[in-house]
Short mmCIF file of C-alpha atoms in Angstrom, two decimals:
data_model
loop_
_atom_site.label_atom_id
_atom_site.label_comp_id
_atom_site.label_asym_id
_atom_site.label_seq_id
_atom_site.Cartn_x
_atom_site.Cartn_y
_atom_site.Cartn_z
CA UNK A 1 46.76 30.27 -54.53
CA UNK A 2 43.51 28.63 -55.39
CA UNK A 3 41.22 27.34 -52.68
CA UNK A 4 40.71 23.58 -52.70
CA UNK A 5 37.72 22.52 -54.74
CA UNK A 6 34.68 21.55 -52.72
CA UNK A 7 33.82 17.88 -52.87
CA UNK A 8 30.32 17.25 -54.13
CA UNK A 9 28.35 14.32 -52.84
CA UNK A 10 26.62 12.00 -55.25
CA UNK A 11 22.87 11.59 -55.05
CA UNK A 12 23.39 8.14 -53.48
CA UNK A 13 25.71 9.59 -50.82
CA UNK A 14 23.18 12.33 -50.07
CA UNK A 15 20.41 9.74 -49.95
CA UNK A 16 22.37 7.82 -47.29
CA UNK A 17 23.03 11.00 -45.29
CA UNK A 18 19.35 11.93 -45.42
CA UNK A 19 18.31 8.40 -44.46
CA UNK A 20 20.56 8.38 -41.38
CA UNK A 21 19.39 11.83 -40.31
CA UNK A 22 15.80 10.62 -40.78
CA UNK A 23 16.45 7.51 -38.67
CA UNK A 24 17.64 9.74 -35.83
CA UNK A 25 14.80 12.25 -36.14
CA UNK A 26 11.97 9.76 -36.75
CA UNK A 27 13.26 7.62 -33.90
CA UNK A 28 12.93 10.55 -31.51
CA UNK A 29 9.69 12.17 -32.70
CA UNK A 30 7.93 9.66 -34.97
CA UNK A 31 6.39 10.00 -38.39
CA UNK A 32 3.94 12.76 -37.54
CA UNK A 33 6.17 14.67 -35.11
CA UNK A 34 9.11 15.00 -37.48
CA UNK A 35 9.36 17.62 -40.19
CA UNK A 36 11.17 16.97 -43.45
CA UNK A 37 12.41 20.55 -43.21
CA UNK A 38 14.33 19.63 -40.05
CA UNK A 39 15.80 16.50 -41.65
CA UNK A 40 16.85 18.47 -44.74
CA UNK A 41 18.43 21.15 -42.56
CA UNK A 42 20.31 18.48 -40.52
CA UNK A 43 21.97 17.27 -43.73
CA UNK A 44 22.36 20.66 -45.40
CA UNK A 45 20.08 20.03 -48.38
CA UNK A 46 16.90 21.67 -49.51
CA UNK A 47 13.54 20.16 -48.69
CA UNK A 48 12.68 19.85 -52.43
CA UNK A 49 15.91 17.85 -52.92
CA UNK A 50 14.90 15.52 -50.07
CA UNK A 51 11.55 14.96 -51.79
CA UNK A 52 13.26 14.40 -55.13
CA UNK A 53 15.26 11.57 -53.56
CA UNK A 54 12.51 10.00 -51.41
CA UNK A 55 9.19 11.17 -52.83
CA UNK A 56 7.23 11.74 -49.63
CA UNK A 57 7.81 11.95 -45.91
CA UNK A 58 6.04 8.62 -45.48
CA UNK A 59 8.35 6.96 -48.04
CA UNK A 60 11.35 8.37 -46.18
CA UNK A 61 9.95 7.01 -42.91
CA UNK A 62 9.40 3.63 -44.52
CA UNK A 63 12.98 3.65 -45.84
CA UNK A 64 14.15 4.27 -42.26
CA UNK A 65 12.06 1.33 -41.04
CA UNK A 66 13.42 -0.94 -43.79
CA UNK A 67 16.95 0.02 -42.78
CA UNK A 68 16.22 -0.88 -39.14
CA UNK A 69 14.63 -4.24 -39.90
CA UNK A 70 17.27 -5.13 -42.52
CA UNK A 71 20.11 -4.23 -40.18
CA UNK A 72 18.58 -6.22 -37.31
CA UNK A 73 17.95 -9.28 -39.50
CA UNK A 74 21.55 -9.05 -40.72
CA UNK A 75 22.88 -9.01 -37.13
CA UNK A 76 20.67 -12.00 -36.25
CA UNK A 77 22.00 -13.84 -39.31
CA UNK A 78 25.63 -13.09 -38.44
CA UNK A 79 25.13 -14.31 -34.87
CA UNK A 80 23.28 -17.42 -36.02
CA UNK A 81 25.94 -18.33 -38.56
CA UNK A 82 28.59 -18.24 -35.83
CA UNK A 83 26.61 -20.57 -33.54
CA UNK A 84 27.64 -24.15 -32.89
CA UNK A 85 24.25 -25.48 -31.74
CA UNK A 86 20.72 -24.41 -30.78
CA UNK A 87 21.68 -23.15 -27.31
CA UNK A 88 24.63 -21.23 -28.70
CA UNK A 89 22.39 -19.74 -31.40
CA UNK A 90 19.90 -18.47 -28.80
CA UNK A 91 22.75 -17.01 -26.75
CA UNK A 92 24.55 -15.36 -29.66
CA UNK A 93 21.38 -13.96 -31.22
CA UNK A 94 20.19 -12.66 -27.84
CA UNK A 95 23.45 -10.86 -27.17
CA UNK A 96 23.68 -9.51 -30.71
CA UNK A 97 20.15 -8.13 -30.44
CA UNK A 98 20.78 -6.63 -27.00
CA UNK A 99 23.96 -4.97 -28.26
CA UNK A 100 22.13 -3.59 -31.29
CA UNK A 101 19.27 -2.21 -29.18
CA UNK A 102 21.73 -0.51 -26.83
CA UNK A 103 22.20 1.95 -29.71
CA UNK A 104 19.14 4.15 -29.20
CA UNK A 105 18.76 4.72 -32.97
CA UNK A 106 17.85 1.07 -33.45
CA UNK A 107 15.59 0.85 -30.44
CA UNK A 108 13.83 4.16 -31.04
CA UNK A 109 13.10 3.59 -34.74
CA UNK A 110 11.83 0.09 -33.99
CA UNK A 111 9.46 1.43 -31.33
CA UNK A 112 8.27 4.16 -33.72
CA UNK A 113 7.64 1.46 -36.34
CA UNK A 114 5.26 -0.39 -34.02
CA UNK A 115 3.58 2.86 -32.98
CA UNK A 116 2.86 3.73 -36.64
CA UNK A 117 1.08 0.54 -37.65
CA UNK A 118 -2.33 2.20 -37.82
CA UNK A 119 -1.30 3.05 -41.40
CA UNK A 120 -1.96 -0.10 -43.50
CA UNK A 121 1.11 0.35 -45.71
CA UNK A 122 3.41 0.81 -42.72
CA UNK A 123 1.72 -2.12 -40.97
CA UNK A 124 2.57 -4.39 -43.92
CA UNK A 125 6.18 -3.21 -43.91
CA UNK A 126 6.50 -3.74 -40.13
CA UNK A 127 4.87 -7.17 -40.32
CA UNK A 128 7.25 -8.16 -43.10
CA UNK A 129 10.32 -6.78 -41.30
CA UNK A 130 9.43 -8.34 -37.97
CA UNK A 131 8.56 -11.60 -39.70
CA UNK A 132 11.95 -11.72 -41.40
CA UNK A 133 13.67 -11.24 -38.03
CA UNK A 134 11.59 -14.02 -36.50
CA UNK A 135 12.29 -16.40 -39.38
CA UNK A 136 16.03 -15.74 -39.06
CA UNK A 137 15.79 -16.68 -35.38
CA UNK A 138 13.94 -19.88 -36.26
CA UNK A 139 16.40 -20.67 -39.03
CA UNK A 140 19.36 -20.75 -36.66
CA UNK A 141 17.73 -21.96 -33.43
CA UNK A 142 15.15 -24.36 -34.86
CA UNK A 143 12.91 -22.94 -32.13
CA UNK A 144 9.54 -24.46 -31.43
CA UNK A 145 6.62 -22.02 -31.28
CA UNK A 146 6.89 -22.02 -27.46
CA UNK A 147 10.65 -21.41 -27.50
CA UNK A 148 10.21 -18.67 -30.07
CA UNK A 149 7.53 -16.93 -28.00
CA UNK A 150 9.71 -16.98 -24.90
CA UNK A 151 12.79 -15.76 -26.75
CA UNK A 152 11.08 -12.97 -28.69
CA UNK A 153 9.04 -12.03 -25.62
CA UNK A 154 12.24 -11.58 -23.65
CA UNK A 155 13.60 -9.30 -26.37
CA UNK A 156 10.46 -7.18 -26.42
CA UNK A 157 10.48 -6.92 -22.62
CA UNK A 158 14.09 -5.71 -22.76
CA UNK A 159 13.05 -3.18 -25.43
CA UNK A 160 10.41 -1.74 -23.12
CA UNK A 161 12.63 -1.58 -20.02
CA UNK A 162 15.46 -0.06 -22.06
CA UNK A 163 13.12 2.53 -23.61
CA UNK A 164 11.98 3.54 -20.12
CA UNK A 165 15.58 3.92 -18.98
CA UNK A 166 14.79 1.46 -16.20
CA UNK A 167 17.92 -0.63 -16.82
CA UNK A 168 20.10 2.30 -15.77
CA UNK A 169 19.35 1.46 -12.11
CA UNK A 170 21.48 -1.62 -11.38
CA UNK A 171 19.61 -2.33 -8.14
CA UNK A 172 16.04 -1.67 -9.27
CA UNK A 173 13.22 -3.93 -10.36
CA UNK A 174 14.38 -3.77 -13.98
CA UNK A 175 17.68 -5.44 -13.08
CA UNK A 176 15.70 -8.51 -12.02
CA UNK A 177 13.88 -8.50 -15.36
CA UNK A 178 17.14 -8.04 -17.25
CA UNK A 179 18.74 -10.92 -15.36
CA UNK A 180 15.77 -13.13 -16.16
CA UNK A 181 15.73 -12.12 -19.82
CA UNK A 182 19.46 -12.58 -20.28
CA UNK A 183 19.53 -15.94 -18.53
CA UNK A 184 20.26 -19.03 -20.56
CA UNK A 185 17.45 -20.52 -22.60
CA UNK A 186 16.95 -24.08 -21.31
CA UNK A 187 14.43 -26.39 -22.90
CA UNK A 188 15.79 -29.82 -22.02
#
C-alpha cells in the first residue's frame, strides 16, 4: 500500500500561516524582541522562505499591524451596521471592541503597534489604521469630537487595564473603571 500523498500548502496559505504566527509572536515580544527564525520554526518553514514571502522582518511586522487594524475596523463596521440609532451604535461598537480585545492577540499586537511608532514608517501605518477605526466610529455614531474623545478614551483605558490583568480581580479598583467604561454613553 502506498502512503497518502502529503498535502502541500500554496504560497498564499503559507503566507497566512506565517502572518498568524507573527501576530502571536510580535504581540508577545514586539518588533525588536521577536526573531524571524522563531516565527519560521513555529510554522515549519525556512527563514529564507519567510523572507521570500514578506521581504523583511519589519514588513512582516507591518503586515501583522495591518491585519489587526483591518480586523478591528471590520468589527466596528459590522457592529455599526447593526445599530438602530446613535446610542445603539455606541453600545454595539463598544461591546464588539471589548470582545475583540479580550482575545490577547488583538490587544497585544495593538499595544506593540503603539510602542513601535518611533519608526516613521510604522508611525504612518499606525496613524492610518487608528484613524480608520476612529472614522468608522464616527460614521456610525455621528459622534461629536467630545463624544468621540470620551468613547475612544474609554476603550484605551480598558486596553490598559486589560493588559495589566487588572480586570481579573472582580472586586478591585479596575472593576470600578470597567463599570464606568462599559456604562451607557449619555449625551442628552
